[in-house]
Coordinates of C-alpha atoms in Angstrom, one line a residue:
G59 CA 12.5 -2.1 -2.0
G60 CA 12.5 -0.9 -5.6
A61 CA 9.0 0.3 -6.5
G62 CA 7.1 3.6 -6.6
R63 CA 6.5 3.6 -2.9
E64 CA 10.2 3.3 -2.3
H65 CA 11.0 6.2 -4.7
A66 CA 8.5 8.3 -2.8
L67 CA 10.1 7.3 0.5
V68 CA 13.6 8.1 -0.8
G69 CA 12.4 11.4 -2.1
K70 CA 10.9 12.4 1.2
I71 CA 13.8 11.1 3.3
A72 CA 16.2 13.1 1.0
Q73 CA 14.4 16.3 2.0
S74 CA 15.4 15.9 5.7
P75 CA 18.3 18.1 6.7
R76 CA 19.5 15.3 9.1
V77 CA 20.2 12.9 6.2
K78 CA 23.7 12.8 4.7
E79 CA 23.5 9.8 2.5
I80 CA 20.9 7.3 1.3
F81 CA 21.3 3.7 0.0
C82 CA 18.5 1.8 -1.6
A83 CA 18.3 -2.0 -2.0
P84 CA 17.7 -2.8 -4.8
G85 CA 16.2 0.6 -6.0
N86 CA 15.3 1.5 -9.6
A87 CA 16.3 3.9 -12.3
G88 CA 14.5 6.9 -10.7
I89 CA 15.8 6.2 -7.2
A90 CA 19.3 6.1 -8.6
S91 CA 19.3 9.9 -9.0
L92 CA 18.7 10.3 -5.2
A93 CA 20.4 7.4 -3.6
R94 CA 23.2 4.8 -4.1
C95 CA 21.4 1.7 -5.4
V96 CA 22.9 -1.6 -4.1
S97 CA 22.1 -4.9 -5.8
I98 CA 20.7 -6.7 -2.7
G99 CA 17.2 -8.1 -3.0
A100 CA 14.6 -6.8 -0.6
E101 CA 14.1 -10.3 0.8
D102 CA 17.8 -11.0 1.3
V103 CA 17.5 -10.3 5.0
R104 CA 21.0 -11.6 5.9
G105 CA 22.7 -9.7 3.1
L106 CA 20.9 -6.5 4.2
V107 CA 22.0 -6.9 7.8
E108 CA 25.6 -7.4 6.7
F109 CA 25.4 -4.3 4.4
A110 CA 23.9 -2.1 7.2
R111 CA 26.6 -3.2 9.6
R112 CA 29.4 -2.7 7.2
E113 CA 28.2 0.8 6.1
K114 CA 27.2 1.8 9.6
I115 CA 23.7 2.7 8.5
D116 CA 21.9 4.8 11.2
L117 CA 18.3 4.0 10.1
T118 CA 16.8 1.4 7.7
V119 CA 13.3 1.9 6.3
V120 CA 11.4 -1.1 4.9
G121 CA 9.1 -0.4 2.0
P122 CA 7.5 -3.7 0.9
E123 CA 5.6 -6.3 2.9
A124 CA 7.6 -9.5 2.1
P125 CA 10.8 -8.6 4.1
L126 CA 8.6 -7.6 7.1
A127 CA 6.8 -11.0 7.0
L128 CA 10.3 -12.6 6.8
G129 CA 11.3 -10.9 10.1
I130 CA 13.8 -8.3 8.8
V131 CA 12.9 -6.0 11.7
D132 CA 13.7 -8.8 14.2
E133 CA 17.0 -9.6 12.5
F134 CA 18.1 -5.9 12.4
S135 CA 17.0 -5.3 16.0
A136 CA 19.0 -8.4 17.2
A137 CA 22.0 -6.9 15.4
G138 CA 21.5 -3.6 17.2
L139 CA 20.5 -1.7 14.1
A140 CA 17.7 0.8 14.0
I141 CA 14.9 -0.1 11.6
F142 CA 11.4 1.3 10.9
G143 CA 8.6 -1.2 10.6
P144 CA 6.8 -3.9 12.6
S145 CA 8.3 -7.2 13.8
A146 CA 7.3 -10.4 12.0
R147 CA 4.7 -11.2 14.7
A148 CA 3.2 -7.8 14.3
A149 CA 3.4 -7.9 10.5
A150 CA 1.1 -11.0 10.6
I151 CA -1.7 -8.5 10.5
E152 CA -1.0 -8.3 6.8
G153 CA 0.8 -11.7 6.3
S154 CA -2.2 -13.7 7.4
K155 CA -5.8 -12.6 6.6
V156 CA -7.0 -15.3 8.9
F157 CA -5.0 -13.9 11.8
A158 CA -6.3 -10.3 11.0
K159 CA -10.0 -11.4 10.8
Q160 CA -9.8 -13.5 14.0
L161 CA -8.1 -10.5 15.8
M162 CA -10.9 -8.2 14.7
A163 CA -13.6 -10.7 15.7
K164 CA -12.1 -11.2 19.1
Y165 CA -11.8 -7.4 19.8
G166 CA -15.0 -6.2 18.2
I167 CA -13.3 -4.2 15.4
P168 CA -15.8 -3.6 12.6
T169 CA -15.3 -5.9 9.6
A170 CA -17.3 -8.1 7.2
G171 CA -18.7 -11.4 8.5
F172 CA -16.4 -14.3 7.4
A173 CA -15.5 -18.0 7.6
V174 CA -12.0 -19.7 7.2
F175 CA -11.4 -22.8 5.1
D176 CA -8.4 -25.1 4.4
D177 CA -10.6 -27.6 2.6
P178 CA -11.8 -26.6 -0.9
A179 CA -14.9 -28.8 -0.7
A180 CA -16.0 -27.1 2.6
A181 CA -15.4 -23.7 1.1
R182 CA -17.5 -24.6 -2.0
R183 CA -20.4 -25.8 0.2
Y184 CA -20.3 -22.6 2.3
I185 CA -20.4 -20.4 -0.8
S186 CA -23.3 -22.4 -2.3
E187 CA -25.3 -21.9 0.9
K188 CA -24.4 -18.2 1.3
G189 CA -24.9 -17.1 -2.3
A190 CA -23.4 -14.1 -4.1
P191 CA -22.0 -11.4 -4.1
I192 CA -19.3 -12.8 -1.9
V193 CA -15.5 -12.3 -1.5
V194 CA -12.8 -15.0 -1.6
K195 CA -9.3 -14.1 -0.2
A196 CA -6.1 -16.0 -0.1
D197 CA -4.7 -16.1 3.5
G198 CA -1.2 -15.1 2.7
L199 CA 0.7 -12.4 0.8
A200 CA -0.3 -12.1 -2.9
A201 CA 1.0 -8.7 -4.0
G202 CA -2.3 -7.0 -3.6
K203 CA -4.0 -9.5 -6.0
G204 CA -5.3 -12.1 -3.5
A205 CA -8.8 -10.8 -2.9
V206 CA -11.5 -11.8 -5.5
V207 CA -14.8 -10.0 -5.4
C208 CA -17.3 -12.5 -6.9
R209 CA -20.6 -11.3 -8.3
T210 CA -21.9 -14.9 -8.9
V211 CA -21.6 -18.2 -7.1
E212 CA -19.9 -19.6 -10.2
E213 CA -17.2 -16.9 -9.9
A214 CA -16.7 -17.7 -6.2
L215 CA -16.4 -21.4 -6.9
S216 CA -13.9 -20.7 -9.7
A217 CA -11.9 -18.4 -7.3
V218 CA -11.7 -21.3 -4.8
E219 CA -10.5 -23.6 -7.6
E220 CA -7.8 -21.1 -8.7
I221 CA -6.5 -20.3 -5.2
M222 CA -6.8 -23.6 -3.3
V223 CA -6.6 -26.3 -6.0
K224 CA -4.5 -24.8 -8.8
G225 CA -2.4 -22.8 -6.3
V226 CA -2.1 -19.6 -8.3
F227 CA -0.7 -17.9 -5.1
G228 CA 1.3 -20.9 -3.9
E229 CA 1.4 -21.4 -0.1
A230 CA -0.5 -18.1 0.4
G231 CA -3.6 -19.8 -0.9
R232 CA -3.5 -22.9 1.3
R233 CA -6.2 -21.4 3.4
V234 CA -8.9 -18.9 2.3
V235 CA -11.2 -16.4 4.0
V236 CA -14.7 -16.3 2.5
E237 CA -16.4 -13.1 3.6
E238 CA -19.5 -11.0 3.3
F239 CA -19.6 -8.5 0.4
L240 CA -19.7 -5.0 1.8
E241 CA -21.5 -2.1 -0.1
G242 CA -20.0 1.3 0.0
E243 CA -16.9 3.3 -1.1
E244 CA -13.3 2.2 -0.4
A245 CA -10.7 4.3 1.3
S246 CA -7.3 3.8 2.8
V247 CA -6.3 5.4 6.2
L248 CA -2.7 4.9 7.1
A249 CA -1.4 5.9 10.6
F250 CA 2.0 6.2 12.3
T251 CA 2.1 4.3 15.6
D252 CA 4.8 3.6 18.3
G253 CA 2.6 0.9 19.9
E254 CA 0.7 3.4 22.0
T255 CA 0.1 6.7 20.3
V256 CA -1.7 6.6 16.9
I257 CA -1.5 9.5 14.4
P258 CA -3.6 9.0 11.3
M259 CA -2.4 10.4 8.0
L260 CA -4.7 12.1 5.5
P261 CA -7.3 9.7 4.1
A262 CA -6.5 8.3 0.6
Q263 CA -8.3 6.3 -2.1
D264 CA -6.6 3.6 -4.2
H265 CA -8.0 2.3 -7.5
K266 CA -7.4 -1.4 -7.5
Q267 CA -9.1 -2.6 -10.7
V268 CA -7.1 -2.3 -14.0
Y269 CA -9.8 -0.6 -16.0
D270 CA -11.9 2.6 -15.7
G271 CA -15.0 2.4 -13.7
D272 CA -13.5 -0.2 -11.3
R273 CA -13.7 -3.0 -13.9
G274 CA -11.4 -5.9 -14.6
P275 CA -9.1 -7.9 -12.4
N276 CA -7.4 -6.5 -9.3
T277 CA -3.9 -5.0 -9.5
G278 CA -1.4 -3.7 -7.0
G279 CA -3.1 -0.3 -7.5
M280 CA -3.6 1.8 -10.7
G281 CA -3.6 5.2 -9.0
A282 CA -4.5 7.0 -5.8
Y283 CA -5.3 10.4 -4.4
A284 CA -5.5 12.2 -1.1
P285 CA -7.3 13.6 0.8
A286 CA -10.3 11.4 0.0
P287 CA -13.6 13.3 0.7
V288 CA -15.5 10.1 1.4
C289 CA -13.7 10.2 4.8
T290 CA -15.5 13.1 6.4
P291 CA -14.2 14.4 9.8
E292 CA -17.0 12.2 11.3
V293 CA -15.8 9.1 9.4
M294 CA -12.1 9.8 10.4
R295 CA -13.1 10.0 14.1
A296 CA -14.8 6.6 13.8
V297 CA -11.8 5.1 12.0
E298 CA -9.5 6.4 14.8
E299 CA -11.7 5.4 17.7
Q300 CA -13.3 2.2 16.5
I301 CA -10.5 0.8 14.3
L302 CA -6.9 2.2 14.5
R303 CA -6.6 2.6 18.3
P304 CA -8.4 -0.6 19.2
T305 CA -6.2 -2.5 16.8
V306 CA -3.0 -1.2 18.2
R307 CA -4.3 -2.0 21.7
A308 CA -5.3 -5.5 20.6
M309 CA -1.9 -6.2 19.1
A310 CA -0.2 -5.2 22.3
R311 CA -2.6 -7.4 24.3
E312 CA -1.7 -10.3 22.0
G313 CA 2.0 -9.8 22.7
R314 CA 2.6 -8.4 19.3
P315 CA 3.3 -4.7 19.9
Y316 CA 2.9 -2.8 16.7
R317 CA 5.4 -0.1 15.6
G318 CA 5.6 1.5 12.2
V319 CA 2.9 2.4 9.7
L320 CA -0.5 0.6 10.1
Y321 CA -2.6 0.7 6.9
A322 CA -6.4 0.2 7.2
G323 CA -8.1 -0.7 3.9
L324 CA -11.7 0.3 4.6
M325 CA -15.2 0.2 3.1
I326 CA -17.2 3.2 4.1
T327 CA -20.6 1.6 4.5
P328 CA -24.0 3.1 5.4
Q329 CA -23.3 1.6 8.9
G330 CA -19.9 3.3 9.2
P331 CA -16.3 2.3 8.3
K332 CA -15.4 -1.4 8.2
V333 CA -12.0 -3.0 7.7
L334 CA -11.4 -4.9 4.4
E335 CA -7.7 -5.6 5.2
F336 CA -4.7 -4.4 7.1
N337 CA -1.3 -3.8 5.7
A338 CA 1.9 -3.5 7.7
R339 CA 3.5 -0.7 5.7
F340 CA 2.9 2.3 3.4
G341 CA 0.6 1.5 0.5
D342 CA 1.7 1.6 -3.1
P343 CA 0.4 3.9 -4.7
E344 CA -1.0 5.7 -1.7
A345 CA 2.5 6.6 -0.4
Q346 CA 3.1 8.7 -3.5
P347 CA 0.4 11.4 -2.9
L348 CA 0.6 11.1 0.9
L349 CA 4.3 11.7 1.0
M350 CA 4.0 14.7 -1.4
L351 CA 1.4 16.2 0.9
M352 CA 3.4 15.6 4.1
A353 CA 5.0 18.8 5.4
S354 CA 6.7 17.3 8.4
D355 CA 10.2 15.7 8.3
L356 CA 9.5 12.0 7.8
V357 CA 12.9 11.0 9.4
E358 CA 11.9 12.8 12.6
V359 CA 8.5 11.1 12.7
M360 CA 10.1 7.7 12.2
E361 CA 12.6 8.3 14.9
A362 CA 9.8 9.4 17.3
V363 CA 8.1 6.1 16.5
L364 CA 11.2 4.1 17.2
G365 CA 11.9 6.0 20.4
G366 CA 8.3 5.8 21.7
R367 CA 7.9 9.6 21.5
L368 CA 5.1 9.9 19.0
A369 CA 2.9 11.6 21.6
E370 CA 5.3 14.5 21.6
T371 CA 5.3 14.8 17.8
Q372 CA 3.1 16.7 15.4
V373 CA 2.6 15.5 11.8
R374 CA 1.8 18.5 9.5
W375 CA 0.3 18.4 6.0
H376 CA 0.4 20.8 3.1
E377 CA -2.8 22.3 1.8
G378 CA -4.4 21.1 -1.4
A379 CA -4.6 17.6 -2.9
A380 CA -2.3 15.1 -4.6
V381 CA -3.1 12.6 -7.4
C382 CA -1.0 9.7 -8.6
V383 CA -1.7 8.0 -12.0
V384 CA 0.1 4.7 -12.5
L385 CA 1.4 3.9 -16.0
A386 CA 1.5 0.1 -16.6
S387 CA 3.0 -2.3 -19.0
G388 CA 0.8 -3.8 -21.7
G389 CA -0.8 -7.0 -20.4
Y390 CA -0.5 -6.1 -16.7
P391 CA -1.8 -7.5 -14.3
G392 CA -1.3 -10.6 -16.5
P393 CA 1.9 -11.5 -18.4
Y394 CA 3.8 -8.5 -19.9
R395 CA 7.1 -7.8 -21.7
K396 CA 9.9 -5.7 -20.4
G397 CA 12.8 -3.6 -21.8
F398 CA 10.9 -1.0 -23.8
P399 CA 12.5 2.5 -23.8
I400 CA 10.5 5.2 -22.0
S401 CA 10.3 8.7 -23.6
G402 CA 9.1 12.1 -22.1
L403 CA 10.2 11.7 -18.5
E404 CA 12.1 15.0 -18.4
E405 CA 9.3 16.9 -20.2
A406 CA 6.7 15.5 -17.8
A407 CA 8.6 16.8 -14.7
S408 CA 10.0 20.1 -16.2
R409 CA 6.9 21.4 -18.0
H410 CA 4.4 20.7 -15.3
P411 CA 4.8 22.5 -11.9
G412 CA 4.0 20.3 -8.8
V413 CA 4.5 17.1 -10.7
V414 CA 6.9 14.3 -9.7
V415 CA 7.3 11.1 -11.8
F416 CA 8.0 8.3 -9.3
H417 CA 9.6 5.2 -10.9
A418 CA 8.3 1.8 -10.1
G419 CA 9.2 -0.9 -12.6
T420 CA 12.1 0.8 -14.4
A421 CA 15.8 0.0 -15.1
L422 CA 18.7 1.6 -16.9
A423 CA 19.9 -0.1 -20.1
E424 CA 22.7 1.4 -22.2
G425 CA 22.0 4.8 -20.6
R426 CA 18.3 4.8 -21.3
V427 CA 15.4 4.3 -18.9
V428 CA 13.4 1.2 -19.9
T429 CA 10.4 -0.7 -18.5
A430 CA 11.2 -3.4 -16.0
G431 CA 7.9 -4.2 -14.2
G432 CA 4.1 -4.3 -14.4
R433 CA 3.6 -0.9 -12.8
V434 CA 6.2 1.2 -14.5
L435 CA 5.7 4.8 -13.3
G436 CA 3.5 6.8 -10.9
V437 CA 2.9 10.3 -12.2
T438 CA 2.0 12.4 -9.2
A439 CA 0.8 16.0 -9.0
H440 CA 0.3 18.3 -6.0
A441 CA -2.0 21.3 -6.5
E442 CA -4.4 23.6 -4.6
S443 CA -7.5 21.4 -5.4
I444 CA -8.3 17.9 -6.4
E445 CA -9.5 19.2 -9.8
A446 CA -6.1 20.9 -10.4
A447 CA -4.1 17.9 -9.2
I448 CA -6.0 15.6 -11.6
A449 CA -5.5 18.0 -14.5
G450 CA -1.7 18.3 -13.6
A451 CA -1.2 14.6 -13.4
Y452 CA -2.9 13.8 -16.7
A453 CA -1.2 16.7 -18.5
A454 CA 2.2 15.2 -17.4
V455 CA 1.0 11.6 -18.4
G456 CA 0.5 13.0 -21.9
E457 CA 4.3 13.7 -22.2
I458 CA 5.3 10.1 -21.5
S459 CA 5.2 7.1 -23.8
F460 CA 6.4 3.5 -24.0
E461 CA 5.3 0.5 -26.0
G462 CA 2.1 -1.0 -24.6
M463 CA 1.6 1.7 -22.0
H464 CA -1.9 1.8 -20.4
Y465 CA -3.4 3.6 -17.5
R466 CA -6.8 4.5 -16.0
R467 CA -8.3 7.8 -17.1
D468 CA -10.7 8.2 -14.1
I469 CA -8.3 8.5 -11.1
G470 CA -9.9 10.9 -8.6
Q471 CA -13.3 11.0 -10.3
K472 CA -15.1 9.8 -7.1
A473 CA -13.7 12.8 -5.3
L474 CA -15.1 15.2 -8.0
Q475 CA -18.6 13.5 -7.8
R476 CA -18.7 14.1 -4.0
K477 CA -18.1 17.8 -4.6
K478 CA -21.1 18.1 -7.0

């Protein structure tokens, strides 16, 4: 991969005393200071297998969802190469929202009520009968932008038109899931699993909408923090006992054993946690604060997953909190321009203790770091409290500038409100 999540993964892997050398395909300008970037696309499965064979790579780690859905783990395993992530059949839990919803319905895993449609007219009739608010989701992968929360029936009908008729997400929108709108606060709980043992990470909270106050269109994520106080110890017990463990057991029963990171996107409702979606990998931007807070050697944990030894492994965490603020290109999540020079990167890291600037959409051009994506940087701070981490992240953000830069100014505010 080559985004902020992959920079965080490379940074954490580089801390392991067991690691001699790291390659990243394709990487970015920030990753280039820690690893040898190779110009192979993340979805070029055959090219990646050949590279790993030639370079005698001991362990491959998959960041993004698309290569998992394409079966990169199956191809590497067939070639006798160790790789961290679920098989294509297991990654269907993210690759098909229809599969995930039907799995949850079959095994009694708490989620919103839903219906599946491949005919736009039938979807429209159902929406008109059910009323709003209601949620319309493209079945397949849509880079985190495939779920539309609709406050009115008109918005929902328009979402069906965009996804199913106009095909804004291509094949991913051939089928849609229309589901009940859930009231509550969102949270993300990621877990390591070797197919039997499940070890949850600290709870995190993403900020999907582009503007402050959770307004505007969905993005890949404008920032995140951990731990998220909405996930009390009681909520975390429910997530583990009612969602994570049953899902891993269900996948095994379906002949799709799940190994890797399982990400549960949750709504914490008055009735308890319910699943909004599953992802088959680390979240982005949740990976950035989570990996900064992780005290254990990530490579050892990943090897325990691959060896079926997770039950013998402890995952330890640093005290305090971490906050990631995403700096995005002007126009994102819509069309945006690239190639603008970025200033203040060194100052952001050197003047602010506990801050790491993770690169996402960046590239090197004539010796300068320039913008090369929608989400450009993830400014992440670790401190003794959520208040201090928020202050540290935004102080570092103040050092950085590029043309059109925009970001949310309220990352972590829900955590502060819960402390009042």
